[in-house]
Short mmCIF file of C-alpha atoms in Angstrom, two decimals:
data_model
loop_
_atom_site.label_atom_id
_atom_site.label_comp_id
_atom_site.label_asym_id
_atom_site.label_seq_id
_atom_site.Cartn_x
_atom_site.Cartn_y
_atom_site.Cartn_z
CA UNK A 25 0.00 0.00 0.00
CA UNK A 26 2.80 2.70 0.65
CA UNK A 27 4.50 2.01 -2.81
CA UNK A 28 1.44 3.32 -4.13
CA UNK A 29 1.44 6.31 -2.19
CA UNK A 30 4.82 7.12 -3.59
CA UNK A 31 4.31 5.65 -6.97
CA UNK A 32 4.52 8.67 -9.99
CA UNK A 33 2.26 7.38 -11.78
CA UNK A 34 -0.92 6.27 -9.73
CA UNK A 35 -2.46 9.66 -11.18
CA UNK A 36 -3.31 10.49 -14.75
CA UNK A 37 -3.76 14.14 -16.31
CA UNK A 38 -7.42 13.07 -16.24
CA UNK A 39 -7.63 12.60 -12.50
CA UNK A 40 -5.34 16.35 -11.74
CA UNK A 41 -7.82 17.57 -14.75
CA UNK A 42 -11.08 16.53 -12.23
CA UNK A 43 -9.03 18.16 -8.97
CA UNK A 44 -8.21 21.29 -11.64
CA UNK A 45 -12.05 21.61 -12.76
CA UNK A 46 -13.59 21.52 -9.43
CA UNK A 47 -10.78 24.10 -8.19
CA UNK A 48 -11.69 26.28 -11.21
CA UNK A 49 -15.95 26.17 -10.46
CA UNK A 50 -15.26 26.70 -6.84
CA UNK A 51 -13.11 29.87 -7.59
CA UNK A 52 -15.99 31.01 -9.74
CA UNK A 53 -18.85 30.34 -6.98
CA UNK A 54 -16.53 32.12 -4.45
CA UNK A 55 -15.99 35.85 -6.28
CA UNK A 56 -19.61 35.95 -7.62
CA UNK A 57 -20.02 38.07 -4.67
CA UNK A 58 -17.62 40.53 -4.71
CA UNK A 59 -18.88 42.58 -7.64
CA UNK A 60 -21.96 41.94 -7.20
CA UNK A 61 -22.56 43.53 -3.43
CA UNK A 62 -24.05 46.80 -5.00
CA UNK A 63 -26.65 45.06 -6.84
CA UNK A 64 -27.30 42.79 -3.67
CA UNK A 65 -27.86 45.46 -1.84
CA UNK A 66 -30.48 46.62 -3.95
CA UNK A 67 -32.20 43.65 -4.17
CA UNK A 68 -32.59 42.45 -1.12
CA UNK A 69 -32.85 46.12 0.33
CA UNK A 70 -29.83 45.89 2.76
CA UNK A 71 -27.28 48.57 3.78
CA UNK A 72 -23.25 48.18 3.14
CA UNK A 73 -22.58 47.12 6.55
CA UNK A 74 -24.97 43.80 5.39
CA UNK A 75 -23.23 43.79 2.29
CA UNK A 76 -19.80 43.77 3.45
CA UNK A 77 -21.01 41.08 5.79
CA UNK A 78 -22.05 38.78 2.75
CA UNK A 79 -18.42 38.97 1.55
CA UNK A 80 -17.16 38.26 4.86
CA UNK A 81 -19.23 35.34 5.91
CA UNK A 82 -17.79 32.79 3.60
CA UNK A 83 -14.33 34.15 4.31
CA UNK A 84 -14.54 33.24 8.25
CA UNK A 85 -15.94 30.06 7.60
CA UNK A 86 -13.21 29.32 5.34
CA UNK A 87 -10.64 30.40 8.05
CA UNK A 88 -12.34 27.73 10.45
CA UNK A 89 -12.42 24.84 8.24
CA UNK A 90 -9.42 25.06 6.69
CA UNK A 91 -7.14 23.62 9.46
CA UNK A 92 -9.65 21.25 10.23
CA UNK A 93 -10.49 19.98 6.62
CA UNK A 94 -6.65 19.26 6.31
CA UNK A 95 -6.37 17.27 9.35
CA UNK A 96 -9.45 15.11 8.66
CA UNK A 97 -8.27 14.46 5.28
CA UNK A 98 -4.75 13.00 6.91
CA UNK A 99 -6.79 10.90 9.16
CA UNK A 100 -9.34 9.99 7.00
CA UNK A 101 -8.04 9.97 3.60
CA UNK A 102 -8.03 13.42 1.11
CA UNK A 103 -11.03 11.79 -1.54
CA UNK A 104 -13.19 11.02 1.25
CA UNK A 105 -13.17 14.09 2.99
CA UNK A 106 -13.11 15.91 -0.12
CA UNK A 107 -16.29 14.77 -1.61
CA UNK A 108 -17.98 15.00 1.80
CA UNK A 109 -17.21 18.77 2.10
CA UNK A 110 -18.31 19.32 -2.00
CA UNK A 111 -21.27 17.77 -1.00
CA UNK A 112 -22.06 20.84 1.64
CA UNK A 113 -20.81 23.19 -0.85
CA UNK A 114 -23.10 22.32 -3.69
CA UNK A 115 -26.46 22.92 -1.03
CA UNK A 116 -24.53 26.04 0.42
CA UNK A 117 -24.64 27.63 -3.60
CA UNK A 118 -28.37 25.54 -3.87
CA UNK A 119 -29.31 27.50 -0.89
CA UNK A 120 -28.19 30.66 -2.32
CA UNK A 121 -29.31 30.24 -5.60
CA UNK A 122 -33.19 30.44 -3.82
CA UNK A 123 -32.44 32.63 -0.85
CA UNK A 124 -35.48 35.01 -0.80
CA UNK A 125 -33.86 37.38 2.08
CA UNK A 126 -30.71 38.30 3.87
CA UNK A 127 -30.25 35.47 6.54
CA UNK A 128 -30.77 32.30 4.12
CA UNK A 129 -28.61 34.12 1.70
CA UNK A 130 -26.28 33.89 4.99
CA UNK A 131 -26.53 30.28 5.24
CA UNK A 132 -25.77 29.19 1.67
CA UNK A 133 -22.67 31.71 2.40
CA UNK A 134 -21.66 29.44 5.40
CA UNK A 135 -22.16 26.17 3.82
CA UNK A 136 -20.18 27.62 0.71
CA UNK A 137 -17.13 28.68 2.99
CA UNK A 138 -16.47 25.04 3.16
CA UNK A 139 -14.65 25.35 -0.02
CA UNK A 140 -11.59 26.52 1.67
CA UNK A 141 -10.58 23.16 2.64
CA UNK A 142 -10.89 21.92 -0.68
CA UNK A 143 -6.96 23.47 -1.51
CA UNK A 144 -5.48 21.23 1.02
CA UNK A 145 -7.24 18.01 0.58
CA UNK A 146 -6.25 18.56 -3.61
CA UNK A 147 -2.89 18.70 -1.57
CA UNK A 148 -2.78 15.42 0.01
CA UNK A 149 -4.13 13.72 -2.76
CA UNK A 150 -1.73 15.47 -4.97
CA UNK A 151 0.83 14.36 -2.71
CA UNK A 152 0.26 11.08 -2.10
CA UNK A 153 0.14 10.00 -5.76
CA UNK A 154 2.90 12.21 -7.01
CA UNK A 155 6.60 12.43 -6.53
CA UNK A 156 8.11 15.74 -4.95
CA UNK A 157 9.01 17.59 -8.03
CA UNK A 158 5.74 16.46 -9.98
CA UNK A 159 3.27 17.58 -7.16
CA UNK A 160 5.13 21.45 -6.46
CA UNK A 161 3.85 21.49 -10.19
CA UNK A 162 0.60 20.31 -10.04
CA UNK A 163 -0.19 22.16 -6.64
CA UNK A 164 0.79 25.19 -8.60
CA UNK A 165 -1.79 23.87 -10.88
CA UNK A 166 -4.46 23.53 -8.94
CA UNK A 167 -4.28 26.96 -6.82
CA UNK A 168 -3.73 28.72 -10.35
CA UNK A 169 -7.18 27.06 -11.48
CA UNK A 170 -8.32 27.78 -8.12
CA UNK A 171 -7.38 31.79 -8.83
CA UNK A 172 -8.54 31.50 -12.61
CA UNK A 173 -12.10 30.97 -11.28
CA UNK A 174 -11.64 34.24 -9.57
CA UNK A 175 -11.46 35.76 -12.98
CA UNK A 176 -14.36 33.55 -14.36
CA UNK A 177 -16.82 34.51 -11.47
CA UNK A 178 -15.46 38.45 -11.44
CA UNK A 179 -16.63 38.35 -15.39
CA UNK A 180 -19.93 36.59 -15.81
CA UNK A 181 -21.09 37.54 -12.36
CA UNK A 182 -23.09 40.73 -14.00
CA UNK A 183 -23.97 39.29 -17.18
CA UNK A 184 -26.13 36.31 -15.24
CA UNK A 185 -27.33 38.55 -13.49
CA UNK A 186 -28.47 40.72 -15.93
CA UNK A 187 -29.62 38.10 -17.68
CA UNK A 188 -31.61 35.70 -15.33
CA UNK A 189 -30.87 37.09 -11.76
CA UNK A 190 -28.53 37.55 -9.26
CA UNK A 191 -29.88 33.79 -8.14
CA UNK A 192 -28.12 32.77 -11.14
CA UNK A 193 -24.38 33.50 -10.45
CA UNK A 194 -24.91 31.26 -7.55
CA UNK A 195 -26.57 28.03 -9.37
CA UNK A 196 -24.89 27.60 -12.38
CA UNK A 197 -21.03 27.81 -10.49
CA UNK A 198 -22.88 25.06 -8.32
CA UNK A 199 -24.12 23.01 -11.14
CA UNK A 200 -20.49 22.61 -12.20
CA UNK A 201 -19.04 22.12 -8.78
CA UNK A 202 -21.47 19.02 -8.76
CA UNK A 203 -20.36 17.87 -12.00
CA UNK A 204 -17.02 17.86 -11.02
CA UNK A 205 -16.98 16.28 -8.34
CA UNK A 206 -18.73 13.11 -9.77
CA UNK A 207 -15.71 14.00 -11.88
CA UNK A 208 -13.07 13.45 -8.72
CA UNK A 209 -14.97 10.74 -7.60
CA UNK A 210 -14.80 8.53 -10.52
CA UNK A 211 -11.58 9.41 -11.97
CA UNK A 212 -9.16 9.81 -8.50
CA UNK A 213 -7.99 6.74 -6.68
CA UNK A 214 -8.57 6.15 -2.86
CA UNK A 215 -6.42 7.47 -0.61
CA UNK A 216 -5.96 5.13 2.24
CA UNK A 217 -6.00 7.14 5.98
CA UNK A 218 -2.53 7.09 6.62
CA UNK A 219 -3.24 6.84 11.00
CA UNK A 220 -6.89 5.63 11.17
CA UNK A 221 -6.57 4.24 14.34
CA UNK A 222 -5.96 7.15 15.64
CA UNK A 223 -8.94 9.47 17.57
CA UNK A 224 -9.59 12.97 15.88
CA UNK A 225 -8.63 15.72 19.02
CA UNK A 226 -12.18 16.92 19.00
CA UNK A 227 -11.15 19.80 22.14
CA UNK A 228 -8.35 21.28 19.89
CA UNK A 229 -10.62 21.23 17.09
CA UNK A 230 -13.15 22.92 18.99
CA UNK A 231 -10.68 25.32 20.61
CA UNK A 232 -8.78 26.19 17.10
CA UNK A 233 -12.21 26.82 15.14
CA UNK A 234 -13.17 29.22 18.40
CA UNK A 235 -9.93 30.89 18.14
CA UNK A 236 -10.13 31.43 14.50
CA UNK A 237 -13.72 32.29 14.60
CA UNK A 238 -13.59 35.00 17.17
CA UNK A 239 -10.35 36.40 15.53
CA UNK A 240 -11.87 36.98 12.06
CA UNK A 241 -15.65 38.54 14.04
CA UNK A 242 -13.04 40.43 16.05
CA UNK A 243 -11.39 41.63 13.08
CA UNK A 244 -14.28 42.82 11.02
CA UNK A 245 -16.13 44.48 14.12
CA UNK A 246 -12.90 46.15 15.29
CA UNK A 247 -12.54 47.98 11.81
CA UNK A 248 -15.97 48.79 10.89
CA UNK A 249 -17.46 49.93 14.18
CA UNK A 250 -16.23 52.64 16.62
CA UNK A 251 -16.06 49.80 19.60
CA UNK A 252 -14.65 51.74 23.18
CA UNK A 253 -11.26 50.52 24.28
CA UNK A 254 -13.14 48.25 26.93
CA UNK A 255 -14.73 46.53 24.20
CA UNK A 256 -11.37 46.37 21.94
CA UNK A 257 -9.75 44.93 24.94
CA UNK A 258 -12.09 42.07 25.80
CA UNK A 259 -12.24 40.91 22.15
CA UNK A 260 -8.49 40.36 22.77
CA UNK A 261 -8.83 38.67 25.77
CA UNK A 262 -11.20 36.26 24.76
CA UNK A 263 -8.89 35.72 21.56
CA UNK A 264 -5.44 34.83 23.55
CA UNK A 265 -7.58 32.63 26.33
CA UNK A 266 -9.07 30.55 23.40
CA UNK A 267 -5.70 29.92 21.63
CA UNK A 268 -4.17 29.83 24.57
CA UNK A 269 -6.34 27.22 25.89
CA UNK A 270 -5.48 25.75 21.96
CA UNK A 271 -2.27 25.45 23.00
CA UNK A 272 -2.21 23.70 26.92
CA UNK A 273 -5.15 20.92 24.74
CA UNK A 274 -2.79 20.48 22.09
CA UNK A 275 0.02 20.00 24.41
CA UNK A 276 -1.46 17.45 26.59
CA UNK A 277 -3.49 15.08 24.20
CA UNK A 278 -1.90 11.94 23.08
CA UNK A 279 -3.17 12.50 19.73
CA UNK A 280 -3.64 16.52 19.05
CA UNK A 281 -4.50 17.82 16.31
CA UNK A 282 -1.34 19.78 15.55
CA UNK A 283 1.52 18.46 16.54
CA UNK A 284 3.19 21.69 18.37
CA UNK A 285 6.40 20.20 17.32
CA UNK A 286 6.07 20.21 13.92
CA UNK A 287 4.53 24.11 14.07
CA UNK A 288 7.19 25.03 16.28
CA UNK A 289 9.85 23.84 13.21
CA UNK A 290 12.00 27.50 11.96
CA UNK A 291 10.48 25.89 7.99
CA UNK A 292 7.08 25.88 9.50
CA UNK A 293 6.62 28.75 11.35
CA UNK A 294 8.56 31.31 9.18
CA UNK A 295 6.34 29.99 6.15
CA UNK A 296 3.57 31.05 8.39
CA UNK A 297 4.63 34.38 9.23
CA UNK A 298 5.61 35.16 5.55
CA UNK A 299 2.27 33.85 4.11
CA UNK A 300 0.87 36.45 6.46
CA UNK A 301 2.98 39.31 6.06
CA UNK A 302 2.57 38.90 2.00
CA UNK A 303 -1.34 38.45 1.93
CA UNK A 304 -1.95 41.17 4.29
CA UNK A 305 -0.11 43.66 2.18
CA UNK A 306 -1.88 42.00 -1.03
CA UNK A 307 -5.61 42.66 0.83
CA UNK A 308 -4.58 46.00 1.43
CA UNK A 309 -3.98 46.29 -2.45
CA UNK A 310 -7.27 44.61 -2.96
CA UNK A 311 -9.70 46.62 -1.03
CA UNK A 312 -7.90 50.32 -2.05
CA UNK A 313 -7.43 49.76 -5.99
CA UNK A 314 -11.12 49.15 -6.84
CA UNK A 315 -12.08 52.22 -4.23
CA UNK A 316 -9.88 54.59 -5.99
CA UNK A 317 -11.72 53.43 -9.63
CA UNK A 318 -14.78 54.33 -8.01
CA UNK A 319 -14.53 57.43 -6.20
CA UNK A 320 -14.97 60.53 -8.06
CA UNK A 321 -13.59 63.92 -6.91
CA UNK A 322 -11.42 67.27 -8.23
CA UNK A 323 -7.96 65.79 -9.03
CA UNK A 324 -8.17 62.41 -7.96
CA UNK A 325 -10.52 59.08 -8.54
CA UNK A 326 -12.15 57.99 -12.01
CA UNK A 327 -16.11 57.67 -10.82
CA UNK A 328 -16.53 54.21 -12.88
CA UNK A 329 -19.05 51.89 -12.72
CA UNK A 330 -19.03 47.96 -11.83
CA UNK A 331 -19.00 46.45 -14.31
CA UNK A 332 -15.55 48.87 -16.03
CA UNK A 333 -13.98 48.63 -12.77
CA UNK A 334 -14.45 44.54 -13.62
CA UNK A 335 -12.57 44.73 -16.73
CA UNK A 336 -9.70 47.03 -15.36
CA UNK A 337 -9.06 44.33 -12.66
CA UNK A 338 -9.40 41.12 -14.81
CA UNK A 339 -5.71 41.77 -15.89
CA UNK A 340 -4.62 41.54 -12.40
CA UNK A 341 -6.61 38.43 -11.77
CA UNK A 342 -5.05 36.61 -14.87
CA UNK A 343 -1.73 37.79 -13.65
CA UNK A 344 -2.32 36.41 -10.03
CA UNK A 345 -3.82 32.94 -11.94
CA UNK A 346 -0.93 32.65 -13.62
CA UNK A 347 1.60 33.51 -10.90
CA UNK A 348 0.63 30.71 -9.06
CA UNK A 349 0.92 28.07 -11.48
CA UNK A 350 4.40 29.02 -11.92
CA UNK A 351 4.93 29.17 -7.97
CA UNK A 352 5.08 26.19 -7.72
CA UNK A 353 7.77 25.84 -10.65
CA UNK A 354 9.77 28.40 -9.45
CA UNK A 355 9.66 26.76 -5.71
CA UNK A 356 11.00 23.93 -7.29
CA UNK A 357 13.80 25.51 -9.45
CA UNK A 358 15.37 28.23 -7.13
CA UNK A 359 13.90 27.63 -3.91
CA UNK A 360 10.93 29.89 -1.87
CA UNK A 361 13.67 32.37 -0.26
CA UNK A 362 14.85 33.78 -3.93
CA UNK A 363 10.52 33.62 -4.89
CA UNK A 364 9.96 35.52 -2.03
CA UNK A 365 12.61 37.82 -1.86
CA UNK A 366 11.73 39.11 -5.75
CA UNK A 367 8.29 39.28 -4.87
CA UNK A 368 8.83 41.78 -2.14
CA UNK A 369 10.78 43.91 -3.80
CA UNK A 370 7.99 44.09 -6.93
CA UNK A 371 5.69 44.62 -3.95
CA UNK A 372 6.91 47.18 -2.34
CA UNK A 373 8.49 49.41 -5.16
CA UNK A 374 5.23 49.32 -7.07
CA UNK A 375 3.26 50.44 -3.84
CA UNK A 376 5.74 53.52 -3.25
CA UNK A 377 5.36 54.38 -6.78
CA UNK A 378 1.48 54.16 -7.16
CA UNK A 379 1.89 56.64 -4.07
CA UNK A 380 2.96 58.99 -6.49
CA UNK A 381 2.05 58.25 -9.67
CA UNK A 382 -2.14 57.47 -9.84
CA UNK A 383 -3.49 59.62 -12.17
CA UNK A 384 -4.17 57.14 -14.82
CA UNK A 385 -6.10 54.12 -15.11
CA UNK A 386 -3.40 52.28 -16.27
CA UNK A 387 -0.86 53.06 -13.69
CA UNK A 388 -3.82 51.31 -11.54
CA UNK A 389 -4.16 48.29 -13.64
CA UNK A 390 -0.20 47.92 -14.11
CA UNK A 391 -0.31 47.99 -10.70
CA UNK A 392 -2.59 45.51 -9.80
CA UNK A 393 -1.44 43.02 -12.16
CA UNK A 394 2.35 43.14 -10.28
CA UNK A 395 1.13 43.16 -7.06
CA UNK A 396 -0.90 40.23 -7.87
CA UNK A 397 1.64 37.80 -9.90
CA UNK A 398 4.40 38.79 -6.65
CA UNK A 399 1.95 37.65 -4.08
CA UNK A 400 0.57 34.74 -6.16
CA UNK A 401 4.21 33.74 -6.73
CA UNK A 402 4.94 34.24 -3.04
CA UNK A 403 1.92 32.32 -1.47
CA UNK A 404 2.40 29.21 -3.56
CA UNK A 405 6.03 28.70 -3.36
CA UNK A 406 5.45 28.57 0.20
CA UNK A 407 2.72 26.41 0.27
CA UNK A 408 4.82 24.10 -2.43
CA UNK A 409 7.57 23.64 -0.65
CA UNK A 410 6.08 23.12 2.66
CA UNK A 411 3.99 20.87 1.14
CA UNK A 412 7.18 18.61 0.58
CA UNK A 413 9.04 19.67 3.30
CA UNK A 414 6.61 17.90 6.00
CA UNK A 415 5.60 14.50 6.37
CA UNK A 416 3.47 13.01 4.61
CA UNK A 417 0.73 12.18 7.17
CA UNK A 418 1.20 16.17 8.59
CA UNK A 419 0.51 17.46 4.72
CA UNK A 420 -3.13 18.22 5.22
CA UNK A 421 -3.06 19.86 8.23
CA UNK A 422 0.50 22.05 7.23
CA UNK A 423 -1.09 23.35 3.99
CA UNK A 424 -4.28 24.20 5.71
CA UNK A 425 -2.59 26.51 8.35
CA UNK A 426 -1.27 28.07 5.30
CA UNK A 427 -4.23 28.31 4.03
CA UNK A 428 -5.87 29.62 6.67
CA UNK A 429 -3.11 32.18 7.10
CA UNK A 430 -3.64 33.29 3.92
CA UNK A 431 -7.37 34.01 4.12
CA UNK A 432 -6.95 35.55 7.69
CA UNK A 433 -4.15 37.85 5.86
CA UNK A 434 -6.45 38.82 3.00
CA UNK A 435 -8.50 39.94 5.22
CA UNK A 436 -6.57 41.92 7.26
CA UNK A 437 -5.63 43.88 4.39
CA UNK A 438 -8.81 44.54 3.28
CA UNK A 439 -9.86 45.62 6.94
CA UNK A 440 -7.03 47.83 7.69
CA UNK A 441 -7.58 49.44 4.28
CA UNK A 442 -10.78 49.94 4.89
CA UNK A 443 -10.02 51.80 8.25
CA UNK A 444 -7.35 53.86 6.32
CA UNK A 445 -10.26 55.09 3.65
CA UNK A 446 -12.87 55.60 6.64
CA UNK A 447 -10.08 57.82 8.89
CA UNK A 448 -9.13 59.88 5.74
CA UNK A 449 -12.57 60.32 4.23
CA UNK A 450 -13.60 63.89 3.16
CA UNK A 451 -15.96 65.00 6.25
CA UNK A 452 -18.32 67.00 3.74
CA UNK A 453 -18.47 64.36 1.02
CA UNK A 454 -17.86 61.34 2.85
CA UNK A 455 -15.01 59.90 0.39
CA UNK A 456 -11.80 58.86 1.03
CA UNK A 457 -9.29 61.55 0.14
CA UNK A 458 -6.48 61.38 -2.25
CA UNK A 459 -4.02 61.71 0.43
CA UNK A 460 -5.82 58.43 2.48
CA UNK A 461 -4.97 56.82 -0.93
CA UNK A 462 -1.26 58.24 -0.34
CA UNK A 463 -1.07 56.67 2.49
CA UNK A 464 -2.60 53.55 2.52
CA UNK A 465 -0.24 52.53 -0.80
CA UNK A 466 2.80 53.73 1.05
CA UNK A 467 1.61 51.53 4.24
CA UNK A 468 1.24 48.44 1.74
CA UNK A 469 4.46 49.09 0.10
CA UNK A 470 6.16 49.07 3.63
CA UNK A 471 4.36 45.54 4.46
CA UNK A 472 6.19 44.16 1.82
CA UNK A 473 9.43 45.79 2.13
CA UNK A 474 8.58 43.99 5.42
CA UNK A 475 8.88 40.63 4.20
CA UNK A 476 12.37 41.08 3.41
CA UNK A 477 13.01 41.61 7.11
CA UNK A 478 11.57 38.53 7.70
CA UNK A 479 13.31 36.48 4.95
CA UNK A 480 16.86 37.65 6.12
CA UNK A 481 16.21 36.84 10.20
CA UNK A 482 14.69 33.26 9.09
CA UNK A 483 16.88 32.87 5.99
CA UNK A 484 18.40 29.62 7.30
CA UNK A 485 14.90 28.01 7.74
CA UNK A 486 13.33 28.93 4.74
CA UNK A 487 16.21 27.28 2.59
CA UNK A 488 15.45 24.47 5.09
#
């Protein structure tokens, strides 16, 4: 049984086609949303705060069950788990596709967050079947197909719903997540549990998806509401006493569901901190670019609509699909240090720059598009070579903290460029001002430059 976990050649182009499919129609289900929030709001007659809260729903799901989804699929085997989880997906985007008001639309958000754990499961089973070399490649693959849905769902997302209705852009991504994953099941071999006799640490499960959960409400109330200190301070509290309580579980149970020893590796941990550090200056990009399209004022802003502020950021989302395919490449052929490293330095020049120089659409859209390929680039190399850098049986459950740092960076971005629009809007108008633009790209630019900070104190352990 474990020569055909190693074997090359277990897995066909047809089977890392299914895994590449399913990646690409649950990209397409997830950014549906994004541009079409305005319209939602319409629709259903709810105010931005709702809106934003429709966005960030399937995000903080996603940042629970990615951790979790990994680990199960170590214990329980990567198909299994896989097709499980699709199965909740496909009645999250069914619920959606009939939600008559806010809170069901809510649900099918919730069940659709699942998706998250899809990227490490396609991990394992990548893993499992392929040699080293052969599965940096295909994870590259898969995340790439993963992003490339991004673009799909950013493009047809108004013309469905222009077409049928905004019910629309949530079935027919669903229909194809369904099809594909008859797809998986058919075409991709079983992936034995690799420690089934093991128990699943239910208490650090518990504790971890607590953590998580009241880090990313914490997050998104902290930024959007003027909360007192007091109330600042106990979201913290409760925060550190959940993970801490994470931590003393973890520690004690005979079969936990991270090994602190294997997080507590320099490879480990300083992937973690520079999957973080990259995404959050990434979400920053994401949140400010599409603002500055939008507003209108004297001397600054464009005042375009949806659906041209689309097209001006598809080039960016092409860029970041193809970055990460060749992440995983470039992992492979000079290591994730030298991918990181170039990365920041496109990062953070092209922020400090666009600080300057944003008169133009294009400068925006040039912008985007490097920002986007460095971070894509950046992301998967890490998650490539960790990926191959653990064990075998830890693979799930290594890519999903990735994962999950990844997300929870995204969206730190976005929230702390949200709070630099709000603090520098115009008190007569209510719009952000050109010089909260200023800023925020010169903060970004400075996360990234940050990166390199990080690379040179743990340059020893990312070579590792």
């Amino acid at each position: 049984m474990s020569g055909a976990v190693v074997s090359p050649v277990r897995i066909g182009r047809l089977s890392i086609g299914a895994l590449g499919i399913l990646a690409l129609a649950l990209g397409t289900l997830q950014s549906v949303v994004e541009p079409a929030i305005p319209l939602l709001q319409r629709e259903l007659g709810i105010s931005p705060a709702e809106g934003a809260l429709v966005a960030n729903t399937l995000l903080i799901t996603g940042a629970v069950l990615a951790p979790v989804a990994g680990k199960l699929g170590d214990r329980y085997g990567g198909k299994a788990v896989l097709v499980r989880l699709m199965t909740l997906v496909s009645a999250g985007g069914l619920v959606a596709s009939v939600a008559p008001n806010l809170p069901v639309l809510l649900l099918g958000q919730v069940l659709q967050g699942v998706m998250v754990g899809a990227l490490p499961l396609s991990f394992i089973l990548v893993r499992k079947h392929l040699p080293a070399g052969e599965s940096q490649v295909a994870i590259g693959l898969v995340v790439a197909l993963f992003t490339g849905g991004g673009i799909v769902g950013t493009a047809v997302a108004g013309p469905i719903a222009e077409s049928l209705s905004w019910h629309g852009m949530f079935a027919l991504p669903t229909i194809a997540i369904i099809a594909a994953t008859l797809a998986v099941t058919r075409l991709m071999p079983h992936d034995p549990p690799l420690r089934s006799d093991s128990r699943i640490d239910w208490p650090g499960v518990l504790l971890l998806s607590g953590t998580l959960l009241a880090f990313m409400l914490g997050l998104v109330t902290v930024t959007s509401a003027a909360l007192p200190p007091l109330a600042i301070g106990a979201i913290a509290v409760v925060v550190v006493a959940l993970a801490t309580g994470w931590v003393v579980v973890e520690r004690r149970a005979a079969s936990p569901m991270v090994d602190l020893r294997m997080l507590a590796k320099p490879a480990m941990w300083s992937s973690c901190v520079l999957t973080f550090v990259i995404a959050t200056g990434f979400g920053m990009v994401l949140f400010l670019l599409p603002q500055l399209f939008t507003v209108s004022a004297d001397g600054y802003g464009f005042g375009l609509g949806t659906t041209d502020i689309g097209l001006l950021l598809v080039p960016g989302a092409i860029a970041g699909a193809v970055s990460d395919s060749v992440g995983g490449v470039a992992a492979r052929r000079f290591g994730p240090r030298a991918v990181i490293v170039t990365g920041a330095v496109v990062t953070a020049a092209t922020m400090i720059a666009l600080a300057s120089l944003h008169t133009a659409a294009w400068q925006l859209v040039v912008a985007k598009v490097l920002t986007a390929f460095a971070a894509g680039i950046g992301t998967t190399a890490l998650l490539a070579g960790t990926a191959t850098a653990v064990e075998t049986e830890d693979i799930g459950i290594a890519t999903g903290l990735l994962v999950v740092t990844r997300v929870i960076g995204v969206a730190l971005g976005v929230q702390v460029g949200g709070a630099i629009a709000a603090a520098g809007a115009d008190p007569v108008s209510n719009l952000p001002s050109e010089s909260a633009f200023v800023t925020g790209f010169a903060i970004a630019g400075l996360v990234a430059a940050l990166s390199l900070l990080v690379v040179r104190i743990t340059k020893k352990e990312v070579q590792a």
